[in-house]
mmCIF file of C-alpha atoms in Angstrom:
data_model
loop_
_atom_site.group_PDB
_atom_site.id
_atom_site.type_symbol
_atom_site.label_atom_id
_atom_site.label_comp_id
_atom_site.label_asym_id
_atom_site.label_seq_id
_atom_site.Cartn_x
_atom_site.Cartn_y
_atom_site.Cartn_z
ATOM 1 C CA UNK A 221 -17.354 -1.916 -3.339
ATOM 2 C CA UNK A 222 -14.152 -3.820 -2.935
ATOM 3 C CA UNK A 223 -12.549 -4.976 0.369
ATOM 4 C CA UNK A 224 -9.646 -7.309 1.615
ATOM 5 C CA UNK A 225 -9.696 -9.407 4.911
ATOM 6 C CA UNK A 226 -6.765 -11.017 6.169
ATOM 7 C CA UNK A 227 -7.586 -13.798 8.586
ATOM 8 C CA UNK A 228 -4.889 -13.403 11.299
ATOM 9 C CA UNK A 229 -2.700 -10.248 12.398
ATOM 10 C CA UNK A 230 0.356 -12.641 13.468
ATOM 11 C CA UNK A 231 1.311 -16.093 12.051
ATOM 12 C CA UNK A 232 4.555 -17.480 13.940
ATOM 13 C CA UNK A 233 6.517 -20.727 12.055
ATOM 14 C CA UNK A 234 8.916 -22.305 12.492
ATOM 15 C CA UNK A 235 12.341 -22.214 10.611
ATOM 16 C CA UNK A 236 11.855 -24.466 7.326
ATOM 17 C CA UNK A 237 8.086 -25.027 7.715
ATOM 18 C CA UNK A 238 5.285 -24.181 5.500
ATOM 19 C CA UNK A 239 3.929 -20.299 5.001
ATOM 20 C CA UNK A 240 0.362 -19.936 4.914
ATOM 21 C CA UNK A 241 -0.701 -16.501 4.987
ATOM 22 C CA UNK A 242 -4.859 -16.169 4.541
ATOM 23 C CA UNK A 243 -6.550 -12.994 2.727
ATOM 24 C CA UNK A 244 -10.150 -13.099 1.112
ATOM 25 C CA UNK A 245 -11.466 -10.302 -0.953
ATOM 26 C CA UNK A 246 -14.820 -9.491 -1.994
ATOM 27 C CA UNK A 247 -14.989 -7.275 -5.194
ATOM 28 C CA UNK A 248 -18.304 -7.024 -8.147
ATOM 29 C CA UNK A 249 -16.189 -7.008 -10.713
ATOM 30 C CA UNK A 250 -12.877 -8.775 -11.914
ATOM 31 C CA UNK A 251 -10.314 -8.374 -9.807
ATOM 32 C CA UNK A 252 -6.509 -7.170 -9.451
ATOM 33 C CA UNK A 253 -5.093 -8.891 -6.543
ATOM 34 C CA UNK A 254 -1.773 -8.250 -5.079
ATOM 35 C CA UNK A 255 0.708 -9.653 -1.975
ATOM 36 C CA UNK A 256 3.135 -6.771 -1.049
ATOM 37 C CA UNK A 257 5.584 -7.223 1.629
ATOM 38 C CA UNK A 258 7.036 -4.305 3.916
ATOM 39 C CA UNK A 259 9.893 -4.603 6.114
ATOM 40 C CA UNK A 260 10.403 -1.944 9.015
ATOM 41 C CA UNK A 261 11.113 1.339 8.217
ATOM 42 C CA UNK A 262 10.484 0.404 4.635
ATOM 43 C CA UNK A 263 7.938 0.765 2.170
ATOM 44 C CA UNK A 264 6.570 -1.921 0.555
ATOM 45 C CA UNK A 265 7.135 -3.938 -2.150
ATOM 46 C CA UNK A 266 5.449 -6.128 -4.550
ATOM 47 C CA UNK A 267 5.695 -9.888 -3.990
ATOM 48 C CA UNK A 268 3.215 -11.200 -7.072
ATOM 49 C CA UNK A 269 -0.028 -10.415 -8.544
ATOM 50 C CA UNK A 270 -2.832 -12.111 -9.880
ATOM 51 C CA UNK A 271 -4.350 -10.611 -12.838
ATOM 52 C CA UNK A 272 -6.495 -13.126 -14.765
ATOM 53 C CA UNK A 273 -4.199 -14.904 -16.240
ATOM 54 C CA UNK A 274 -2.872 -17.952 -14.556
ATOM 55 C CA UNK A 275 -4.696 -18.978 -11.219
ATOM 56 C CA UNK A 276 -1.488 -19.827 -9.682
ATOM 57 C CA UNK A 277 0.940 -16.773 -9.489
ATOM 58 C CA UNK A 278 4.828 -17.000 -8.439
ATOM 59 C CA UNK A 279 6.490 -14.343 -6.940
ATOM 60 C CA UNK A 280 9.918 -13.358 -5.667
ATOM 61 C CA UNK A 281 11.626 -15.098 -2.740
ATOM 62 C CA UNK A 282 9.871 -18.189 -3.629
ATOM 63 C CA UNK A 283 6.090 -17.282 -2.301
ATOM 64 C CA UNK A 284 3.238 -18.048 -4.467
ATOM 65 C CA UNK A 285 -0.672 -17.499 -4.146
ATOM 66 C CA UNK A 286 -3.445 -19.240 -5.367
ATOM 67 C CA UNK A 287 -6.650 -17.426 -7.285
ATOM 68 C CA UNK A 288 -9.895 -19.196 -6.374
ATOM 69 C CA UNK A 289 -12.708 -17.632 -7.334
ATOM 70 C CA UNK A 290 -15.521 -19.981 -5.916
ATOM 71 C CA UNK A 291 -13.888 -19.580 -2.477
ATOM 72 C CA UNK A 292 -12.858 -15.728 -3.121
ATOM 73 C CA UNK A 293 -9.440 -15.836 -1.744
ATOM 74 C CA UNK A 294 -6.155 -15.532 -2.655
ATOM 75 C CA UNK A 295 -4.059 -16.825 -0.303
ATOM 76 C CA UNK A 296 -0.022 -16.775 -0.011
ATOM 77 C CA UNK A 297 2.352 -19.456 0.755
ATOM 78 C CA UNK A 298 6.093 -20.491 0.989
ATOM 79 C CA UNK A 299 6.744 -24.080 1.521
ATOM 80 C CA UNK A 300 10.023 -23.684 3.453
ATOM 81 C CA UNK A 301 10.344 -20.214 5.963
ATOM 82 C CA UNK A 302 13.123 -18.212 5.877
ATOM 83 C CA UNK A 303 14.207 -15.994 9.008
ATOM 84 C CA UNK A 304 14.371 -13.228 6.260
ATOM 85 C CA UNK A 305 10.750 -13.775 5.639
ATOM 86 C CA UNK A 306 9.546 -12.114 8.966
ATOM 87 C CA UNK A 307 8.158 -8.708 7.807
ATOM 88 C CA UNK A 308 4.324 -7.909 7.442
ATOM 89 C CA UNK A 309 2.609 -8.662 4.257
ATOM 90 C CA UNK A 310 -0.383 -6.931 2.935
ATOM 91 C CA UNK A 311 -2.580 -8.307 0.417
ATOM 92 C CA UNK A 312 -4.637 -5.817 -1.891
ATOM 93 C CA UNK A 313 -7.549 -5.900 -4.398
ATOM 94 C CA UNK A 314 -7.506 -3.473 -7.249
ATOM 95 C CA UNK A 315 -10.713 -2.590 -8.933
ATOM 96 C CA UNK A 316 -12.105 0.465 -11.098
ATOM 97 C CA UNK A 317 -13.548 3.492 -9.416
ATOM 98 C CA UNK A 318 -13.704 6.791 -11.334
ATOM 99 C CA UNK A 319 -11.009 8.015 -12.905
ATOM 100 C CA UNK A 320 -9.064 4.899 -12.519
ATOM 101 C CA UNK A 321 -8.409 2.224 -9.698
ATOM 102 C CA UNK A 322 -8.140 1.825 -5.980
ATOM 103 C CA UNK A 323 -6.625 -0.612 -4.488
ATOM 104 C CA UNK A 324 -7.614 -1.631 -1.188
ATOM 105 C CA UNK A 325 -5.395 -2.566 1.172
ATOM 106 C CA UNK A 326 -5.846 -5.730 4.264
ATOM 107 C CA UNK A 327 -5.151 -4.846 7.570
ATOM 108 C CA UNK A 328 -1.823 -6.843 7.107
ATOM 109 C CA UNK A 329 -0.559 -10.131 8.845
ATOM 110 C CA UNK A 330 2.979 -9.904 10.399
ATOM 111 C CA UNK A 331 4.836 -13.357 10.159
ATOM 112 C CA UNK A 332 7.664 -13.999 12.375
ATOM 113 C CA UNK A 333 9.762 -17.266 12.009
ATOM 114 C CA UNK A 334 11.494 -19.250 14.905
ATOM 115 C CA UNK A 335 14.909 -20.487 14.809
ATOM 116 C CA UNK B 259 18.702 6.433 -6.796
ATOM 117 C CA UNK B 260 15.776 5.186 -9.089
ATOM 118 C CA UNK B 261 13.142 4.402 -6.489
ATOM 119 C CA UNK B 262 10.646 6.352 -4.548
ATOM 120 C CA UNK B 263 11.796 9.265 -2.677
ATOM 121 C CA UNK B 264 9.739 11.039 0.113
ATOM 122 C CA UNK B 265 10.734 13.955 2.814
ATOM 123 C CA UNK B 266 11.075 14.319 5.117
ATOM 124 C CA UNK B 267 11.208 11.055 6.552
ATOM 125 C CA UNK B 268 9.927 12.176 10.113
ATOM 126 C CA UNK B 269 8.136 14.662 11.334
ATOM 127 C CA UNK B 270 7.009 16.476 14.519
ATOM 128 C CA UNK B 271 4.345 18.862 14.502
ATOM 129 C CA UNK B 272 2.531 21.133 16.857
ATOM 130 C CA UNK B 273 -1.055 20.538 17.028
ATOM 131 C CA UNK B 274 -2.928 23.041 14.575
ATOM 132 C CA UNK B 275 0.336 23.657 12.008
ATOM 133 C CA UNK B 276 0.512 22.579 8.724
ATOM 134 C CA UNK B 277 2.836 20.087 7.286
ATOM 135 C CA UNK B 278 4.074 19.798 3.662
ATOM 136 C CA UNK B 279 5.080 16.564 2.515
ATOM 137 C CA UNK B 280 6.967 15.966 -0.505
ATOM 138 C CA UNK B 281 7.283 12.476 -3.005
ATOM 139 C CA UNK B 282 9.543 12.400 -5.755
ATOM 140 C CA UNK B 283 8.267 9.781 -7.972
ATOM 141 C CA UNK B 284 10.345 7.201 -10.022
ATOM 142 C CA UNK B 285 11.277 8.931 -13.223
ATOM 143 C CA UNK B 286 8.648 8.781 -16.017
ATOM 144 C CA UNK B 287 5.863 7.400 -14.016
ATOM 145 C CA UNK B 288 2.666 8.364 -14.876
ATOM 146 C CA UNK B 289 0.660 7.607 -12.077
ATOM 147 C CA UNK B 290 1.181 8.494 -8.318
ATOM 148 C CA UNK B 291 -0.938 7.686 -5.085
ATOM 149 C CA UNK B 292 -1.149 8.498 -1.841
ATOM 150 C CA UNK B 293 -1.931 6.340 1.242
ATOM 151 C CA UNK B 294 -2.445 6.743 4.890
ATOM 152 C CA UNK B 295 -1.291 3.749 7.067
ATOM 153 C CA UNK B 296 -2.325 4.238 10.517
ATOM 154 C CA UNK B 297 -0.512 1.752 13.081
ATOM 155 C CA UNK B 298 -0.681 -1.156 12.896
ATOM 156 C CA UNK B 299 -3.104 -0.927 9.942
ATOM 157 C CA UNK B 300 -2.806 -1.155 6.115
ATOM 158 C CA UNK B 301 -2.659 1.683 3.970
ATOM 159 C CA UNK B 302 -5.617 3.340 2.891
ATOM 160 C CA UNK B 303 -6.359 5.289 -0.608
ATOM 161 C CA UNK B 304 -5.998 9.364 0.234
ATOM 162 C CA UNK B 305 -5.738 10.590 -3.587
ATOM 163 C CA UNK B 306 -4.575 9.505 -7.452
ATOM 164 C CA UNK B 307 -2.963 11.875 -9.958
ATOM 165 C CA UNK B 308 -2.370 10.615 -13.736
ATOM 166 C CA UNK B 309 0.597 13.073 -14.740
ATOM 167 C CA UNK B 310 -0.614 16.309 -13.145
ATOM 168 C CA UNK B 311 -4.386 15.752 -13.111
ATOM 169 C CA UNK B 312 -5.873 14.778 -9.480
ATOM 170 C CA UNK B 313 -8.351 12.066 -10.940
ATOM 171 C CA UNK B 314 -9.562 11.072 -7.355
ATOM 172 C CA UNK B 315 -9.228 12.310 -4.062
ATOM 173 C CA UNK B 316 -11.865 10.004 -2.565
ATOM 174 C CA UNK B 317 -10.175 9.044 0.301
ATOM 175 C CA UNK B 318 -8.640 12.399 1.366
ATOM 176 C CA UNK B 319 -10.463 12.504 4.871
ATOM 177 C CA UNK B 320 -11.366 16.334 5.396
ATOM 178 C CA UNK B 321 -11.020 19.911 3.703
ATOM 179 C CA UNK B 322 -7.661 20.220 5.485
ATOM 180 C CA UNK B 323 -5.554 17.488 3.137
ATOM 181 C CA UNK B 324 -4.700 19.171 -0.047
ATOM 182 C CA UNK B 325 -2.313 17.295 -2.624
ATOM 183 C CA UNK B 326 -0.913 18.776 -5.744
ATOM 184 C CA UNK B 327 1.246 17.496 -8.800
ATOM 185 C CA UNK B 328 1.659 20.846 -10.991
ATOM 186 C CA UNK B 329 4.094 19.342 -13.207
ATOM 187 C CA UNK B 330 3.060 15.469 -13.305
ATOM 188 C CA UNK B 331 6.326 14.737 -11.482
ATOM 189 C CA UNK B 332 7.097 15.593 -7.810
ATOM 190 C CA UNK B 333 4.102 15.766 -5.640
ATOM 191 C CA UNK B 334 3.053 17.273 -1.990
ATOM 192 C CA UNK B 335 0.918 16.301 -0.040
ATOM 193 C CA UNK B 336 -0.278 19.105 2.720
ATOM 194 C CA UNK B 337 -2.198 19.139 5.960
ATOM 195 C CA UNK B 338 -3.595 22.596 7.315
ATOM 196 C CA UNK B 339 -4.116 23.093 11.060
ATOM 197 C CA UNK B 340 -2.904 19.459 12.014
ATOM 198 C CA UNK B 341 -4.693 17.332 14.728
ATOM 199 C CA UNK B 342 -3.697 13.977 16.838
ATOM 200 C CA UNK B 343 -5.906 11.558 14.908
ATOM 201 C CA UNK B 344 -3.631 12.704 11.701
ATOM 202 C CA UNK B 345 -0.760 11.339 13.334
ATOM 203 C CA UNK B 346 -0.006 8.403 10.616
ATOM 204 C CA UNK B 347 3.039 7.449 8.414
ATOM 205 C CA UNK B 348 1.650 8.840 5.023
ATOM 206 C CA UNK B 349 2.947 6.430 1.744
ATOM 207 C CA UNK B 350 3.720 6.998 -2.065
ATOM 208 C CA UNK B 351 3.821 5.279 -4.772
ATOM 209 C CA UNK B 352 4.235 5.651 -7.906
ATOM 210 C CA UNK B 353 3.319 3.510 -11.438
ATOM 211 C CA UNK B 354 4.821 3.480 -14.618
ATOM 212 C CA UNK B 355 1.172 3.537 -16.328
ATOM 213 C CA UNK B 356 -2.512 4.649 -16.190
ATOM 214 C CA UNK B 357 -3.864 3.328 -12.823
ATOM 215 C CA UNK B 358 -6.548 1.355 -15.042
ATOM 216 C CA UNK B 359 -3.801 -1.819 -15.482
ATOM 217 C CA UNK B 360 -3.390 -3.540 -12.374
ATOM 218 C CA UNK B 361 0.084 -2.117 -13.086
ATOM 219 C CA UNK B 362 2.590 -2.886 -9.468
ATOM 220 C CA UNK B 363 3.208 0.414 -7.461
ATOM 221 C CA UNK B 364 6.079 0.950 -6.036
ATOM 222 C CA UNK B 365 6.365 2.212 -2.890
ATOM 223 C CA UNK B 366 8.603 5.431 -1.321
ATOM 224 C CA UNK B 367 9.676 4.985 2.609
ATOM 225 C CA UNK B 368 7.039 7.159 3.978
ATOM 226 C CA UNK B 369 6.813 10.008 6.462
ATOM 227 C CA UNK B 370 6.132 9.502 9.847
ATOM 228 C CA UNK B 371 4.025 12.157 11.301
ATOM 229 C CA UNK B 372 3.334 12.693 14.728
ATOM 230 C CA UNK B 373 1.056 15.409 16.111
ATOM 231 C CA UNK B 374 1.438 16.348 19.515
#
């Protein structure tokens, strides 16, 4: 079975300060792992994936995550916060079940930034 | 417009009616999904179609969700004799291939669904 846990449900920065936004995932076979954002009222959207190429993925906006295996996590970071960044991201782990995959959502982290 | 489409976009229902909610997928995609995201929560799995075939519907929480894609394009999504704890916003997505990829879905706005 796959799952997804996302240490912290808010993460507050400051304007211009670093993005760390922590999500482990536990899967038995190789995994799909994916950072979606989701502003209010929207649905979300896709902010970079991870699938077994490179360790270290870029996505849009400037946010990037790290693969580590040995430490099973996947985390997401920005290294300057925009006030456009505060939404709620959701990481994900996609892995085969019949018929196809599932992909398992976290329970999200919402990040707001300070002026 | 070329995204995900979903309606209604709110909706109020009685305890013990049933609700039909639609997705119009982007455009050529083969695969569509549909979540549950409770508040405050992430979404969770309900059911997969590839084209028109429901592959799974593993996550589809009683007898009284029912989700159908008769011509591998727009799908609904129904819930007979609703109750409070189905009270959710209910998400679709769609993806241009086979689920079996890691291909990025691409989300609709979701229906909010209160039951009172």
């Amino acid at each position: 079975a796959q799952s997804v846990t996302q240490l912290g449900s808010h993460v507050s920065v400051s304007e211009g300060a670093l993005v760390l936004l922590r999500c482990n995932y536990s899967s038995s076979v190789p995994p799909y792992l994916f950072w979606y954002v989701q502003y209010p009222n929207q649905g979300l959207q896709l902010l970079l994936k991870y699938t077994s190429a490179a360790t270290l993925v870029k996505g849009i906006n400037g946010f990037e995550a790290e693969f580590k295996k040995s430490e099973t996590s996947f985390h997401l970071t920005k290294p300057s916060a925009h006030m456009s960044d505060a939404a709620e991201y959701f990481c994900a782990v996609s892995a085969q079940n019949t018929g196809g995959f599932k992909t398992i959502f976290g329970a999200g982290t919402r990040l707001f930034v300070k002026a | 417009g070329a995204g995900v489409s979903q309606s209604p976009r709110y909706k109020v229902a009685k305890r013990g009616q049933d609700v039909a909610l639609r997705c119009d997928p982007i455009s050529g995609h083969v695969s569509l999904f549909w979540y549950q995201q409770a508040l405050g929560q992430g979404p969770e799995f309900l059911t997969y179609f590839q084209n028109e075939a429901q592959l799974d519907k593993s996550g589809l929480p009683s007898d009284r969700f029912f989700a159908e894609r008769p011509e591998g394009s727009v799908s609904t999504l129904k819930i007979q004799r609703t109750q409070q704890e189905d009270s959710a916003v209910y998400l679709c997505a769609s993806s241009p291939g086979g689920a079996g990829v890691g291909n990025e879905q691409f989300f609709g706005p979701g229906t909010r669904l209160t039951v009172l």
